[in-house]
Amino acid sequence: MATRCSFENSNEVGVFASLTNAYCLTGIGGSENFYSIFEAELSEHIPVIHATIGGNRFVGRTVAGNRRGLLVPNTATDLELQHLRNSLPDAVVVQRIEERLSALGNVIAANDYVALVHPDTDRETEDVVADVLGVEVFRQTVGGHALVGSYSKFTNQGGMVHPRTSLEDIEELSSLLQVPLVAGTVNRGSDVLGGGMVVNDFAAFCGLDTTGTEISVIESIFKLQTQQQQAGQQQQQGLVAGMRASLIDQL
Amino acid sequence: MTILASSASPTSSSGSILRSSSSTMNQGGGGTTAAVARIQPTQPVFVPHLHHPQQQMASYTAVQIPCCLCGTMIWPNAANKCSACLASQLDVASIVQRGPGGGDIVVYQCRQCRRYQRFDGSNNKNASYQAMEPESPELLALCLKHIPAVSTSSSSSNNHQFSASFSSTLSSSSSSMPKFHIVDAHWIWTEPHSMRFKVHLTVRYSIEQVPVQQRVSVELKNQWKQCPDCNREFTNRTWHAVVQLRQTPPAACSNNSNNNNSNNSNGGSGSKRGLAALEMAIAQQATIRKHVLKIDATKNGFDFYFLDLAQAQAFGSYLQRLHPMRAMKSSSKLVSTDVKNNTANLRHTLQCDLVPLCRDDLVLVNKRVMGGAQKLAGRLALVDKVSSVLTLLDASPSVVAVHAGSSSSATPTTTLLLKDCIMELSAENYYRNEKHIRWLQSSDRLTRFVVLDVELLQTTIRGKESGIAPEEGGVPSSSSSSLYQGPQSGLSKYALAEVVVVRESDFGTDPNAETITVVTHLGHLLQAGDIALGYDLARTVGGDWELDSRSLHNHFVVPDVVLVKKETNKKKNKNSVDDDDNDNNNRQDLVSNKKKKKGSKHMTKKREKRKLRKEGKKMRALEESAARMGFIEGGGAANVLPTPDEEDDDDEEEGDDDDDAASKQDNNKNNNRDFEDELWNDPEMAEELKQLEQALEAAAVGPSSSRDKNNDNTSASETTTTTTTTRTTTTRPAEVQQPPLKSEPETKADEVPSDD
């Protein structure tokens, strides 16, 4: 179910929040509106946690994680790290890494099985990611953009890349990630998907500017619709009809 | 494993965009009825980030995405919206339709002359009007200039006005007005009387960094407005300045009131030449009279009406350059005032008085004249040329006068320079000395004289001061001037000479006719036997000219005759209609282009004489050779006389055929006159004639008196260059020589002139 929300009048939800299947982090805002939206949706399933990283509230772009772990940059203070360790469930491993590219949310895109990292990250970071998150790591760009966390967003169900990605790239990525991919936009035609929305397997949050068309694309690719909606939409559009076909693994 | 992002194939996408946009377009589509926006290009190819070296070489196929607003599959662009959605964000039609100041766009046309006012930015006061066809490219360009949204040149004030009104209607996303570029424009037909123009524009602009092209139609209103030219035509009393050009006849030469009247009447005819010359100059140049509203002719000149004083002054100064005139006097008359605005409506008058003298006028220069006219002070002068300056020639140049007048020469010389006799007066000089230069006679009082003898005066031998000055005799040579004066023949127009003339009326009739010796400037033009025109001062009736010392120098001798010009033959032939003889001779002249036997007494006399001499020489040479060869039995010296006899007979016969008795008499008279001239010129001939006469009397054989006379005549003409010794045996050799020479007289008959 895709929900529209805004953080203090900004449509860039993915900047201020980080959402996985096991937890949700939100930045600290002036009012609790943003937090309460997440709380309303998610609190019965997963913990929703206030956090800052290095005193900054753009936690969505500085941390990266999945249900097994969370990686924080070296800018996170000890106090914040401690707070995260306390708040998160024990199954989630919190690890601080030393990395030159410290905006881990931009640099790493991961679901529970596979991760893409910026091609310029260190070898140790790649090892840590593989270790902490328990995923297979690929160094890859997304349609020419190196900031994989910004220009793509994928979960265990599906994924979305920015609109200028070529067909060959999408195919390649899709085979790597083993999820269906689609090129789309969010927040009324914005290319930056990672900053514009947060998604997990059962929920999605995007900015207030997101149009209905974009919402429908998001819901269909990330499989957030109910059966009813799915049936209805299937009739209307052949947009993602090709993705209904079973995955054929061609390597 | 190809997982396609979209189902639609790339090639048909462009078509599908248009179709689907028209079907699904629902935002703002009502305003732009025919607006179909297109985003270019159709098949984008992405330039990859050259980040990963492995990815550089791969080929890239673009994928389509749904437009974020309407869901149609589009190629991605900077806004990721379809063209229709992008275009709908901006109401182009209302922006383009807006005129300056927010109202309608208006194109002005003059109701009278149907010309359109040209666009000149903000200030419409001095706009020009131009004739244009309806639905023409010029009119289209004019309409496009009127549309502020697409106009290229715009003053800042216009822009502010326009953008202020524009930004209020803009959607929130784009805050600055996009710049519209015209791709195409063409007419949509409108009913001519609807006073509306419809232009269909294709404009290109960029919104959210995406270029969009859109078609929109603009309607312009056509309003009436009177153009300034028609305005001027319509109002009465439009002229504000007048140039009054006058040339009054020159004042009388004497103070005598009795003579004034007669002299005035005489002066009237010659004084209009300046006006005629100016009239021709103005008629030829259309640019000069561009601003003249009206021309009136008065008794002594013209009035030119202008719209304002500047135009009148320009015209007046142009006239000043052409003909010497008094300094323009300007006066104005008050028509009305506006006290509140402190303005006045005036009418200006410029008075231009031309110098009353014209060419070939005789003037008297008072000895008290000052300044540049010193050269000819106290003398009679002839007006040589009236152009931008007035040129006077001394009427009777004399040596004494020269070095009396010229202050520069310290040592007395006996040379007479032509340049001392010519004086140029500019208009201001003339008017400064106006009362000292008195007009005496004009060229309609010229009388005819026959030139008997011309003798060039010896001018300075040194250098170029003799008569080898270029063009006008006496003007300093090219060494002093740096301007190129053109090729010079080495022979000047004027040269001083002493000429002996006799009045034509006296010539021939009165054996005691007085011959007058004149010093004149026409030395190069006159030859003995020419007809010259001049003023006969001795016989002129009318007034004293103050010949006392009051105006003329003491040493100035008033000449009896002042020669002005030579009479040319062309005019004579054209003017003479009464004489059959002349007509015949004209025809013959045209046909044969040679000398005539009778008739026009003055037709190439010199040429005839020269030719006669040449022929005579030839004849004599032939005869001599014939005699040597033994063809002629008579032997001895060849005689000239017989041939004249033969010619004479032939001449007389032909002459009788052609002419009337009256003209024959005329011819005889002419012959006499010519003969007398010849006698005058050639004393040797006179001697020979005397001998002839004696011989004839002695011989006393046959020939009649007339024949004698003719003999004498022809022989006289023949013997001018003869070298024969004896003339005694005249007739017999003539008859003997007749046969062999028969051909010759016939041929000669054509050539022998009838000047005898």
PDB file of C-alpha atoms in Angstrom, chain B residues 287-518:
ATOM      1  CA  THR B 287      15.045  66.129 -55.358  1.00  0.00           C
ATOM      2  CA  ILE B 288      15.255  69.862 -54.968  1.00  0.00           C
ATOM      3  CA  ARG B 289      11.580  70.464 -55.345  1.00  0.00           C
ATOM      4  CA  LYS B 290      10.570  67.567 -53.151  1.00  0.00           C
ATOM      5  CA  HIS B 291       9.227  69.828 -50.440  1.00  0.00           C
ATOM      6  CA  VAL B 292       7.638  72.454 -52.640  1.00  0.00           C
ATOM      7  CA  LEU B 293       3.927  72.589 -52.075  1.00  0.00           C
ATOM      8  CA  LYS B 294       3.036  75.022 -54.793  1.00  0.00           C
ATOM      9  CA  ILE B 295       4.697  77.242 -57.383  1.00  0.00           C
ATOM     10  CA  ASP B 296       3.263  80.556 -58.442  1.00  0.00           C
ATOM     11  CA  ALA B 297       4.547  82.674 -61.280  1.00  0.00           C
ATOM     12  CA  THR B 298       4.538  86.437 -61.021  1.00  0.00           C
ATOM     13  CA  LYS B 299       5.526  89.195 -63.337  1.00  0.00           C
ATOM     14  CA  ASN B 300       9.172  89.104 -62.486  1.00  0.00           C
ATOM     15  CA  GLY B 301       9.713  85.703 -60.969  1.00  0.00           C
ATOM     16  CA  PHE B 302       8.342  82.771 -59.009  1.00  0.00           C
ATOM     17  CA  ASP B 303       6.995  81.987 -55.572  1.00  0.00           C
ATOM     18  CA  PHE B 304       7.756  78.609 -54.010  1.00  0.00           C
ATOM     19  CA  TYR B 305       5.680  77.505 -51.015  1.00  0.00           C
ATOM     20  CA  PHE B 306       7.070  75.209 -48.325  1.00  0.00           C
ATOM     21  CA  LEU B 307       5.856  73.630 -45.176  1.00  0.00           C
ATOM     22  CA  ASP B 308       8.546  74.959 -42.889  1.00  0.00           C
ATOM     23  CA  LEU B 309      11.319  77.439 -42.805  1.00  0.00           C
ATOM     24  CA  ALA B 310      14.168  74.949 -42.912  1.00  0.00           C
ATOM     25  CA  GLN B 311      13.045  73.518 -46.202  1.00  0.00           C
ATOM     26  CA  ALA B 312      12.646  76.989 -47.644  1.00  0.00           C
ATOM     27  CA  GLN B 313      16.100  77.961 -46.510  1.00  0.00           C
ATOM     28  CA  ALA B 314      17.610  74.865 -48.021  1.00  0.00           C
ATOM     29  CA  PHE B 315      15.939  75.670 -51.303  1.00  0.00           C
ATOM     30  CA  GLY B 316      17.107  79.248 -51.147  1.00  0.00           C
ATOM     31  CA  SER B 317      20.684  78.281 -50.531  1.00  0.00           C
ATOM     32  CA  TYR B 318      20.551  75.917 -53.452  1.00  0.00           C
ATOM     33  CA  LEU B 319      19.392  78.747 -55.674  1.00  0.00           C
ATOM     34  CA  GLN B 320      22.159  80.911 -54.340  1.00  0.00           C
ATOM     35  CA  ARG B 321      24.702  78.467 -55.578  1.00  0.00           C
ATOM     36  CA  LEU B 322      23.313  78.516 -59.075  1.00  0.00           C
ATOM     37  CA  HIS B 323      22.991  82.178 -59.874  1.00  0.00           C
ATOM     38  CA  PRO B 324      24.360  85.247 -58.162  1.00  0.00           C
ATOM     39  CA  MET B 325      21.714  86.799 -56.044  1.00  0.00           C
ATOM     40  CA  ARG B 326      21.365  89.215 -53.221  1.00  0.00           C
ATOM     41  CA  ALA B 327      21.663  87.832 -49.719  1.00  0.00           C
ATOM     42  CA  MET B 328      18.341  86.212 -48.838  1.00  0.00           C
ATOM     43  CA  LYS B 329      16.167  88.451 -46.792  1.00  0.00           C
ATOM     44  CA  SER B 330      13.929  86.700 -44.397  1.00  0.00           C
ATOM     45  CA  SER B 331      10.852  88.110 -42.808  1.00  0.00           C
ATOM     46  CA  SER B 332       8.021  86.563 -40.901  1.00  0.00           C
ATOM     47  CA  LYS B 333       4.427  87.312 -40.220  1.00  0.00           C
ATOM     48  CA  LEU B 334       2.521  86.353 -37.128  1.00  0.00           C
ATOM     49  CA  VAL B 335      -0.548  84.307 -37.754  1.00  0.00           C
ATOM     50  CA  SER B 336      -1.584  83.317 -34.280  1.00  0.00           C
ATOM     51  CA  THR B 337      -0.198  82.885 -30.811  1.00  0.00           C
ATOM     52  CA  ASP B 338      -0.879  80.515 -28.020  1.00  0.00           C
ATOM     53  CA  VAL B 339      -0.354  82.443 -24.855  1.00  0.00           C
ATOM     54  CA  LYS B 340      -0.740  79.520 -22.538  1.00  0.00           C
ATOM     55  CA  ASN B 341       1.825  77.409 -24.287  1.00  0.00           C
ATOM     56  CA  ASN B 342       4.000  80.339 -25.226  1.00  0.00           C
ATOM     57  CA  THR B 343       4.081  79.372 -28.876  1.00  0.00           C
ATOM     58  CA  ALA B 344       3.327  81.282 -32.030  1.00  0.00           C
ATOM     59  CA  ASN B 345       2.319  80.354 -35.521  1.00  0.00           C
ATOM     60  CA  LEU B 346       4.433  82.214 -38.039  1.00  0.00           C
ATOM     61  CA  ARG B 347       4.685  82.502 -41.782  1.00  0.00           C
ATOM     62  CA  HIS B 348       8.120  83.181 -43.218  1.00  0.00           C
ATOM     63  CA  THR B 349       9.087  84.834 -46.454  1.00  0.00           C
ATOM     64  CA  LEU B 350      12.475  84.577 -48.071  1.00  0.00           C
ATOM     65  CA  GLN B 351      13.253  87.119 -50.696  1.00  0.00           C
ATOM     66  CA  CYS B 352      15.754  86.132 -53.376  1.00  0.00           C
ATOM     67  CA  ASP B 353      16.713  88.819 -55.860  1.00  0.00           C
ATOM     68  CA  LEU B 354      18.702  87.677 -58.825  1.00  0.00           C
ATOM     69  CA  VAL B 355      21.372  89.805 -60.369  1.00  0.00           C
ATOM     70  CA  PRO B 356      19.593  91.564 -63.192  1.00  0.00           C
ATOM     71  CA  LEU B 357      22.451  91.222 -65.652  1.00  0.00           C
ATOM     72  CA  CYS B 358      22.579  88.457 -68.146  1.00  0.00           C
ATOM     73  CA  ARG B 359      24.974  87.304 -70.754  1.00  0.00           C
ATOM     74  CA  ASP B 360      26.164  89.726 -73.433  1.00  0.00           C
ATOM     75  CA  ASP B 361      24.942  92.764 -71.577  1.00  0.00           C
ATOM     76  CA  LEU B 362      26.886  95.963 -71.726  1.00  0.00           C
ATOM     77  CA  VAL B 363      27.559  97.610 -68.413  1.00  0.00           C
ATOM     78  CA  LEU B 364      29.310 100.689 -67.275  1.00  0.00           C
ATOM     79  CA  VAL B 365      31.630 100.304 -64.349  1.00  0.00           C
ATOM     80  CA  ASN B 366      32.017 103.450 -62.400  1.00  0.00           C
ATOM     81  CA  LYS B 367      35.542 104.469 -61.599  1.00  0.00           C
ATOM     82  CA  ARG B 368      34.605 104.692 -57.980  1.00  0.00           C
ATOM     83  CA  VAL B 369      33.963 101.007 -57.667  1.00  0.00           C
ATOM     84  CA  MET B 370      35.707  99.322 -54.800  1.00  0.00           C
ATOM     85  CA  GLY B 371      37.266  96.030 -53.960  1.00  0.00           C
ATOM     86  CA  GLY B 372      37.507  93.243 -56.438  1.00  0.00           C
ATOM     87  CA  ALA B 373      36.125  95.295 -59.282  1.00  0.00           C
ATOM     88  CA  GLN B 374      39.149  97.506 -59.486  1.00  0.00           C
ATOM     89  CA  LYS B 375      40.368  96.038 -62.685  1.00  0.00           C
ATOM     90  CA  LEU B 376      37.570  97.359 -64.761  1.00  0.00           C
ATOM     91  CA  ALA B 377      36.901 100.533 -62.880  1.00  0.00           C
ATOM     92  CA  GLY B 378      35.815 103.403 -65.007  1.00  0.00           C
ATOM     93  CA  ARG B 379      35.332 101.354 -68.113  1.00  0.00           C
ATOM     94  CA  LEU B 380      32.717  99.708 -70.149  1.00  0.00           C
ATOM     95  CA  ALA B 381      32.379  96.004 -69.533  1.00  0.00           C
ATOM     96  CA  LEU B 382      30.701  93.105 -71.172  1.00  0.00           C
ATOM     97  CA  VAL B 383      28.995  90.399 -69.187  1.00  0.00           C
ATOM     98  CA  ASP B 384      30.617  87.206 -70.286  1.00  0.00           C
ATOM     99  CA  LYS B 385      29.021  84.578 -68.093  1.00  0.00           C
ATOM    100  CA  VAL B 386      26.457  84.490 -65.339  1.00  0.00           C
ATOM    101  CA  SER B 387      26.947  81.310 -63.363  1.00  0.00           C
ATOM    102  CA  SER B 388      27.639  81.037 -59.674  1.00  0.00           C
ATOM    103  CA  VAL B 389      29.723  84.196 -60.149  1.00  0.00           C
ATOM    104  CA  LEU B 390      29.395  87.084 -62.515  1.00  0.00           C
ATOM    105  CA  THR B 391      32.155  87.318 -65.101  1.00  0.00           C
ATOM    106  CA  LEU B 392      32.828  90.677 -66.766  1.00  0.00           C
ATOM    107  CA  LEU B 393      35.086  91.333 -69.709  1.00  0.00           C
ATOM    108  CA  ASP B 394      36.569  94.616 -70.644  1.00  0.00           C
ATOM    109  CA  ALA B 395      34.580  95.976 -73.540  1.00  0.00           C
ATOM    110  CA  SER B 396      37.508  97.663 -75.139  1.00  0.00           C
ATOM    111  CA  PRO B 397      40.806  96.576 -73.723  1.00  0.00           C
ATOM    112  CA  SER B 398      43.636  98.964 -74.166  1.00  0.00           C
ATOM    113  CA  VAL B 399      47.227  98.966 -73.146  1.00  0.00           C
ATOM    114  CA  VAL B 400      47.137 102.246 -71.341  1.00  0.00           C
ATOM    115  CA  ALA B 401      44.261 101.211 -69.257  1.00  0.00           C
ATOM    116  CA  VAL B 402      45.900  98.026 -68.178  1.00  0.00           C
ATOM    117  CA  HIS B 403      48.804  99.359 -66.366  1.00  0.00           C
ATOM    118  CA  ALA B 404      46.878 102.286 -65.185  1.00  0.00           C
ATOM    119  CA  GLY B 405      44.385 100.008 -63.525  1.00  0.00           C
ATOM    120  CA  SER B 406      46.707  97.365 -62.215  1.00  0.00           C
ATOM    121  CA  SER B 407      48.561  98.534 -59.234  1.00  0.00           C
ATOM    122  CA  SER B 408      50.925  95.638 -59.208  1.00  0.00           C
ATOM    123  CA  SER B 409      52.926  96.473 -62.268  1.00  0.00           C
ATOM    124  CA  ALA B 410      55.647  98.888 -61.368  1.00  0.00           C
ATOM    125  CA  THR B 411      57.286  99.141 -64.715  1.00  0.00           C
ATOM    126  CA  PRO B 412      55.189 100.208 -67.640  1.00  0.00           C
ATOM    127  CA  THR B 413      54.823  97.454 -70.124  1.00  0.00           C
ATOM    128  CA  THR B 414      53.347  97.506 -73.506  1.00  0.00           C
ATOM    129  CA  THR B 415      51.806  94.138 -73.196  1.00  0.00           C
ATOM    130  CA  LEU B 416      48.158  93.571 -72.844  1.00  0.00           C
ATOM    131  CA  LEU B 417      47.144  90.537 -70.908  1.00  0.00           C
ATOM    132  CA  LEU B 418      43.805  88.972 -71.367  1.00  0.00           C
ATOM    133  CA  LYS B 419      43.638  88.117 -67.752  1.00  0.00           C
ATOM    134  CA  ASP B 420      43.661  91.748 -66.888  1.00  0.00           C
ATOM    135  CA  CYS B 421      40.530  92.234 -68.856  1.00  0.00           C
ATOM    136  CA  ILE B 422      38.474  89.601 -67.127  1.00  0.00           C
ATOM    137  CA  MET B 423      36.945  90.122 -63.760  1.00  0.00           C
ATOM    138  CA  GLU B 424      34.881  87.722 -61.706  1.00  0.00           C
ATOM    139  CA  LEU B 425      32.427  89.141 -59.288  1.00  0.00           C
ATOM    140  CA  SER B 426      30.783  87.071 -56.678  1.00  0.00           C
ATOM    141  CA  ALA B 427      27.276  87.979 -55.656  1.00  0.00           C
ATOM    142  CA  GLU B 428      28.373  89.839 -52.564  1.00  0.00           C
ATOM    143  CA  ASN B 429      30.948  91.828 -54.507  1.00  0.00           C
ATOM    144  CA  TYR B 430      28.390  92.795 -57.023  1.00  0.00           C
ATOM    145  CA  TYR B 431      25.935  93.983 -54.467  1.00  0.00           C
ATOM    146  CA  ARG B 432      28.532  95.892 -52.576  1.00  0.00           C
ATOM    147  CA  ASN B 433      29.254  97.816 -55.751  1.00  0.00           C
ATOM    148  CA  GLU B 434      25.786  97.645 -57.071  1.00  0.00           C
ATOM    149  CA  LYS B 435      25.301 101.287 -57.694  1.00  0.00           C
ATOM    150  CA  HIS B 436      28.616 101.535 -59.458  1.00  0.00           C
ATOM    151  CA  ILE B 437      27.836  98.949 -62.049  1.00  0.00           C
ATOM    152  CA  ARG B 438      25.285 100.317 -64.382  1.00  0.00           C
ATOM    153  CA  TRP B 439      23.576  98.371 -67.037  1.00  0.00           C
ATOM    154  CA  LEU B 440      23.634  99.992 -70.447  1.00  0.00           C
ATOM    155  CA  GLN B 441      22.373  97.713 -73.142  1.00  0.00           C
ATOM    156  CA  SER B 442      21.161  94.185 -73.498  1.00  0.00           C
ATOM    157  CA  SER B 443      21.719  91.714 -76.229  1.00  0.00           C
ATOM    158  CA  ASP B 444      18.585  92.398 -78.172  1.00  0.00           C
ATOM    159  CA  ARG B 445      20.185  95.552 -79.411  1.00  0.00           C
ATOM    160  CA  LEU B 446      23.096  93.873 -81.082  1.00  0.00           C
ATOM    161  CA  THR B 447      23.922  94.917 -84.600  1.00  0.00           C
ATOM    162  CA  ARG B 448      25.764  93.044 -87.219  1.00  0.00           C
ATOM    163  CA  PHE B 449      29.202  93.818 -88.457  1.00  0.00           C
ATOM    164  CA  VAL B 450      31.320  92.298 -91.090  1.00  0.00           C
ATOM    165  CA  VAL B 451      34.824  91.480 -90.110  1.00  0.00           C
ATOM    166  CA  LEU B 452      37.382  92.630 -92.553  1.00  0.00           C
ATOM    167  CA  ASP B 453      40.607  91.917 -90.832  1.00  0.00           C
ATOM    168  CA  VAL B 454      41.808  90.242 -87.675  1.00  0.00           C
ATOM    169  CA  GLU B 455      45.154  90.829 -86.158  1.00  0.00           C
ATOM    170  CA  LEU B 456      46.089  89.140 -82.940  1.00  0.00           C
ATOM    171  CA  LEU B 457      47.727  91.374 -80.463  1.00  0.00           C
ATOM    172  CA  GLN B 458      51.117  90.499 -79.160  1.00  0.00           C
ATOM    173  CA  THR B 459      50.729  89.445 -75.628  1.00  0.00           C
ATOM    174  CA  THR B 460      53.621  88.550 -73.373  1.00  0.00           C
ATOM    175  CA  ILE B 461      56.003  86.188 -74.978  1.00  0.00           C
ATOM    176  CA  ARG B 462      57.110  84.579 -71.821  1.00  0.00           C
ATOM    177  CA  GLY B 463      55.570  81.476 -70.551  1.00  0.00           C
ATOM    178  CA  LYS B 464      51.957  80.759 -70.295  1.00  0.00           C
ATOM    179  CA  GLU B 465      50.667  84.230 -69.950  1.00  0.00           C
ATOM    180  CA  SER B 466      50.075  84.641 -73.616  1.00  0.00           C
ATOM    181  CA  GLY B 467      46.993  83.274 -75.124  1.00  0.00           C
ATOM    182  CA  ILE B 468      47.834  79.717 -74.239  1.00  0.00           C
ATOM    183  CA  ALA B 469      45.939  79.731 -71.033  1.00  0.00           C
ATOM    184  CA  PRO B 470      43.458  76.915 -70.693  1.00  0.00           C
ATOM    185  CA  GLU B 471      39.806  77.509 -71.361  1.00  0.00           C
ATOM    186  CA  GLU B 472      39.221  81.111 -70.544  1.00  0.00           C
ATOM    187  CA  GLY B 473      41.938  83.293 -71.834  1.00  0.00           C
ATOM    188  CA  GLY B 474      43.774  85.038 -69.139  1.00  0.00           C
ATOM    189  CA  VAL B 475      43.067  82.694 -66.273  1.00  0.00           C
ATOM    190  CA  PRO B 476      46.362  81.816 -64.625  1.00  0.00           C
ATOM    191  CA  SER B 477      47.771  78.602 -65.886  1.00  0.00           C
ATOM    192  CA  SER B 478      47.826  75.265 -64.243  1.00  0.00           C
ATOM    193  CA  SER B 479      51.097  75.841 -62.511  1.00  0.00           C
ATOM    194  CA  SER B 480      49.356  77.876 -59.915  1.00  0.00           C
ATOM    195  CA  SER B 481      46.381  75.630 -59.421  1.00  0.00           C
ATOM    196  CA  SER B 482      46.520  72.103 -58.195  1.00  0.00           C
ATOM    197  CA  LEU B 483      43.230  70.965 -59.624  1.00  0.00           C
ATOM    198  CA  TYR B 484      43.178  68.913 -62.706  1.00  0.00           C
ATOM    199  CA  GLN B 485      41.866  71.028 -65.511  1.00  0.00           C
ATOM    200  CA  GLY B 486      41.472  68.455 -68.187  1.00  0.00           C
ATOM    201  CA  PRO B 487      43.263  68.163 -71.474  1.00  0.00           C
ATOM    202  CA  GLN B 488      44.187  71.482 -72.910  1.00  0.00           C
ATOM    203  CA  SER B 489      44.314  72.277 -76.531  1.00  0.00           C
ATOM    204  CA  GLY B 490      46.807  74.991 -76.014  1.00  0.00           C
ATOM    205  CA  LEU B 491      44.458  77.441 -77.612  1.00  0.00           C
ATOM    206  CA  SER B 492      42.392  79.578 -75.336  1.00  0.00           C
ATOM    207  CA  LYS B 493      38.862  80.613 -75.931  1.00  0.00           C
ATOM    208  CA  TYR B 494      39.551  84.278 -75.978  1.00  0.00           C
ATOM    209  CA  ALA B 495      42.471  86.206 -77.345  1.00  0.00           C
ATOM    210  CA  LEU B 496      42.977  89.863 -77.725  1.00  0.00           C
ATOM    211  CA  ALA B 497      43.004  91.073 -81.251  1.00  0.00           C
ATOM    212  CA  GLU B 498      42.584  94.145 -83.291  1.00  0.00           C
ATOM    213  CA  VAL B 499      39.741  93.687 -85.657  1.00  0.00           C
ATOM    214  CA  VAL B 500      38.638  95.862 -88.490  1.00  0.00           C
ATOM    215  CA  VAL B 501      34.942  95.769 -89.053  1.00  0.00           C
ATOM    216  CA  VAL B 502      32.368  97.514 -91.077  1.00  0.00           C
ATOM    217  CA  ARG B 503      28.668  97.631 -90.452  1.00  0.00           C
ATOM    218  CA  GLU B 504      26.836  95.110 -92.464  1.00  0.00           C
ATOM    219  CA  SER B 505      24.296  97.594 -93.567  1.00  0.00           C
ATOM    220  CA  ASP B 506      27.021  99.747 -94.925  1.00  0.00           C
ATOM    221  CA  PHE B 507      28.923  96.950 -96.393  1.00  0.00           C
ATOM    222  CA  GLY B 508      28.739  96.776-100.127  1.00  0.00           C
ATOM    223  CA  THR B 509      26.357  99.642-100.551  1.00  0.00           C
ATOM    224  CA  ASP B 510      28.446 102.477 -99.443  1.00  0.00           C
ATOM    225  CA  PRO B 511      31.897 102.531-100.873  1.00  0.00           C
ATOM    226  CA  ASN B 512      32.902 105.058 -98.319  1.00  0.00           C
ATOM    227  CA  ALA B 513      31.679 102.993 -95.448  1.00  0.00           C
ATOM    228  CA  GLU B 514      33.648 103.705 -92.397  1.00  0.00           C
ATOM    229  CA  THR B 515      35.681 100.819 -91.202  1.00  0.00           C
ATOM    230  CA  ILE B 516      36.086 100.646 -87.525  1.00  0.00           C
ATOM    231  CA  THR B 517      39.045  99.267 -85.709  1.00  0.00           C
ATOM    232  CA  VAL B 518      38.136  97.491 -82.549  1.00  0.00           C
TER     233      VAL B 518
END
